[in-house]
Amino acid sequence: MTVSDPKGSAEAMCPYRLVLEHVTSRWGVLVLIRLLQGSHRFSELRRAIGELAPRISEKMLTQTLQTLERDGLVHRDAKPVIPPRVDYSLTDLGREAAEQVHALALWTERRMDDVERARETYDEARALAARAS
């Protein structure tokens, strides 16, 4: 069964949906795009993401990184030094996913004016229809 197979069962689709949810989640997108620029320590990554969006909690960043690591997208490199040093980077699979997410983010940025016009048109039509009924 493939993702494009509309006759696939919901059960069989769950693994695909879960990975899509992880990659396209609010924080997953930001982590992947930021790691495209290179390896980051936890605190560096948290600050970098904070520049793009409201502050991510330590707990949420930890959960996001663990999820992406489990999916094989992020590599966690813990160095046995004092104090401990942990670096996060993308795996080859993660780089591929991050490039796709980044392309979608760029498309969204380029086309946002069109989306906003479409929303306005839709809202105006709905308002007119509501007044007419």
C-alpha positions as a LaTeX table, in Angstrom:
\begin{tabular}{lrrr}
\hline
Residue & $x$ (\AA) & $y$ (\AA) & $z$ (\AA) \\
\hline
Met1 & 0.00 & 0.00 & 0.00 \\
Thr2 & 1.23 & 3.52 & $-0.74$ \\
Val3 & 0.37 & 6.85 & 0.83 \\
Ser4 & $-1.42$ & 7.85 & $-2.37$ \\
Asp5 & $-3.63$ & 4.72 & $-2.25$ \\
Pro6 & $-7.03$ & 6.10 & $-1.24$ \\
Lys7 & $-8.33$ & 2.58 & $-0.53$ \\
Gly8 & $-5.72$ & 1.90 & 2.18 \\
Ser9 & $-7.05$ & 1.25 & 5.64 \\
Ala10 & $-6.75$ & 3.88 & 8.36 \\
Glu11 & $-4.72$ & 1.40 & 10.42 \\
Ala12 & $-2.16$ & 0.94 & 7.67 \\
Met13 & $-1.92$ & 4.71 & 7.23 \\
Cys14 & $-1.16$ & 5.42 & 10.90 \\
Pro15 & 2.64 & 5.07 & 10.60 \\
Tyr16 & 2.68 & 7.53 & 7.70 \\
Arg17 & 0.45 & 9.98 & 9.50 \\
Leu18 & 2.53 & 9.80 & 12.66 \\
Val19 & 5.75 & 10.63 & 10.82 \\
Leu20 & 3.99 & 13.47 & 8.99 \\
Glu21 & 2.69 & 14.78 & 12.31 \\
His22 & 6.19 & 14.67 & 13.82 \\
Val23 & 7.83 & 16.38 & 10.85 \\
Thr24 & 5.13 & 19.02 & 10.37 \\
Ser25 & 4.37 & 19.73 & 14.01 \\
Arg26 & 4.80 & 23.28 & 15.24 \\
Trp27 & 8.16 & 22.55 & 16.83 \\
Gly28 & 9.24 & 19.73 & 14.52 \\
Val29 & 9.31 & 22.09 & 11.55 \\
Leu30 & 11.41 & 24.66 & 13.41 \\
Val31 & 13.85 & 22.07 & 14.77 \\
Leu32 & 14.37 & 20.50 & 11.35 \\
Ile33 & 14.84 & 23.82 & 9.58 \\
Arg34 & 17.26 & 25.08 & 12.23 \\
Leu35 & 19.31 & 21.86 & 12.15 \\
Leu36 & 19.64 & 22.24 & 8.37 \\
Gln37 & 22.15 & 24.96 & 9.23 \\
Gly38 & 24.29 & 22.52 & 11.19 \\
Ser39 & 24.76 & 20.85 & 14.54 \\
His40 & 23.43 & 22.65 & 17.63 \\
Arg41 & 23.70 & 22.15 & 21.35 \\
Phe42 & 20.39 & 22.02 & 23.21 \\
Ser43 & 20.58 & 25.59 & 24.55 \\
Glu44 & 21.69 & 26.96 & 21.16 \\
Leu45 & 18.78 & 25.23 & 19.47 \\
Arg46 & 16.32 & 26.53 & 22.04 \\
Arg47 & 17.54 & 30.12 & 21.59 \\
Ala48 & 17.55 & 29.83 & 17.79 \\
Ile49 & 13.97 & 28.55 & 17.73 \\
Gly50 & 12.99 & 31.30 & 20.16 \\
Glu51 & 14.04 & 33.84 & 17.52 \\
Leu52 & 11.46 & 32.40 & 15.11 \\
Ala53 & 8.56 & 31.68 & 17.42 \\
Pro54 & 7.44 & 32.17 & 20.99 \\
Arg55 & 9.77 & 30.45 & 23.43 \\
Ile56 & 9.68 & 26.71 & 23.35 \\
Ser57 & 9.77 & 25.11 & 26.78 \\
Glu58 & 12.67 & 22.86 & 27.68 \\
Lys59 & 10.26 & 19.96 & 28.09 \\
Met60 & 8.69 & 20.47 & 24.65 \\
Leu61 & 12.06 & 20.78 & 22.91 \\
Thr62 & 13.25 & 17.61 & 24.66 \\
Gln63 & 10.12 & 15.73 & 23.59 \\
Thr64 & 10.40 & 17.00 & 20.01 \\
Leu65 & 14.06 & 16.02 & 19.75 \\
Gln66 & 13.37 & 12.57 & 21.23 \\
Thr67 & 10.52 & 12.00 & 18.78 \\
Leu68 & 12.61 & 13.07 & 15.79 \\
Glu69 & 15.52 & 10.96 & 17.04 \\
Arg70 & 13.25 & 7.93 & 17.38 \\
Asp71 & 12.04 & 8.46 & 13.80 \\
Gly72 & 15.66 & 8.46 & 12.64 \\
Leu73 & 15.70 & 12.13 & 11.65 \\
Val74 & 17.89 & 13.59 & 14.39 \\
His75 & 21.19 & 12.30 & 15.76 \\
Arg76 & 22.02 & 12.94 & 19.41 \\
Asp77 & 25.74 & 12.98 & 20.15 \\
Ala78 & 26.47 & 12.93 & 23.90 \\
Lys79 & 30.14 & 13.50 & 24.63 \\
Pro80 & 31.50 & 12.06 & 27.91 \\
Val81 & 32.97 & 15.30 & 29.24 \\
Ile82 & 32.33 & 17.44 & 32.29 \\
Pro83 & 30.05 & 19.29 & 32.02 \\
Pro84 & 28.22 & 16.97 & 29.61 \\
Arg85 & 28.04 & 18.16 & 26.01 \\
Val86 & 25.20 & 17.02 & 23.76 \\
Asp87 & 24.97 & 18.03 & 20.12 \\
Tyr88 & 22.02 & 17.49 & 17.82 \\
Ser89 & 22.29 & 17.14 & 14.06 \\
Leu90 & 20.29 & 15.77 & 11.18 \\
Thr91 & 20.75 & 12.27 & 9.88 \\
Asp92 & 20.69 & 11.78 & 6.10 \\
Leu93 & 17.01 & 10.91 & 6.41 \\
Gly94 & 16.45 & 13.98 & 8.56 \\
Arg95 & 18.24 & 16.24 & 6.06 \\
Glu96 & 15.98 & 14.95 & 3.31 \\
Ala97 & 12.86 & 15.60 & 5.40 \\
Ala98 & 14.14 & 19.02 & 6.52 \\
Glu99 & 14.76 & 20.08 & 2.93 \\
Gln100 & 11.18 & 19.18 & 2.04 \\
Val101 & 9.78 & 21.05 & 5.05 \\
His102 & 12.00 & 24.04 & 4.29 \\
Ala103 & 10.76 & 24.11 & 0.68 \\
Leu104 & 7.17 & 24.13 & 1.95 \\
Ala105 & 7.99 & 26.93 & 4.40 \\
Leu106 & 9.53 & 29.00 & 1.60 \\
Trp107 & 6.50 & 28.37 & $-0.62$ \\
Thr108 & 4.23 & 29.52 & 2.20 \\
Glu109 & 6.26 & 32.69 & 2.61 \\
Arg110 & 6.15 & 33.42 & $-1.15$ \\
Arg111 & 2.44 & 32.72 & $-1.49$ \\
Met112 & 1.10 & 34.20 & 1.76 \\
Asp113 & $-0.39$ & 37.24 & $-0.01$ \\
Asp114 & $-2.37$ & 34.91 & $-2.27$ \\
Val115 & $-3.59$ & 32.90 & 0.71 \\
Glu116 & $-4.67$ & 36.05 & 2.51 \\
Arg117 & $-6.58$ & 37.26 & $-0.58$ \\
Ala118 & $-8.28$ & 33.88 & $-0.87$ \\
Arg119 & $-9.28$ & 34.03 & 2.79 \\
Glu120 & $-10.71$ & 37.53 & 2.39 \\
Thr121 & $-12.70$ & 36.46 & $-0.69$ \\
Tyr122 & $-14.02$ & 33.41 & 1.15 \\
Asp123 & $-14.95$ & 35.39 & 4.27 \\
Glu124 & $-16.71$ & 38.08 & 2.21 \\
Ala125 & $-18.71$ & 35.44 & 0.30 \\
Arg126 & $-19.70$ & 33.72 & 3.55 \\
Ala127 & $-20.75$ & 37.05 & 5.08 \\
Leu128 & $-22.86$ & 37.89 & 2.02 \\
Ala129 & $-24.49$ & 34.46 & 2.08 \\
Ala130 & $-25.24$ & 34.79 & 5.81 \\
Arg131 & $-26.87$ & 38.20 & 5.29 \\
Ala132 & $-28.92$ & 36.88 & 2.35 \\
Ser133 & $-30.40$ & 34.02 & 4.37 \\
\hline
\end{tabular}
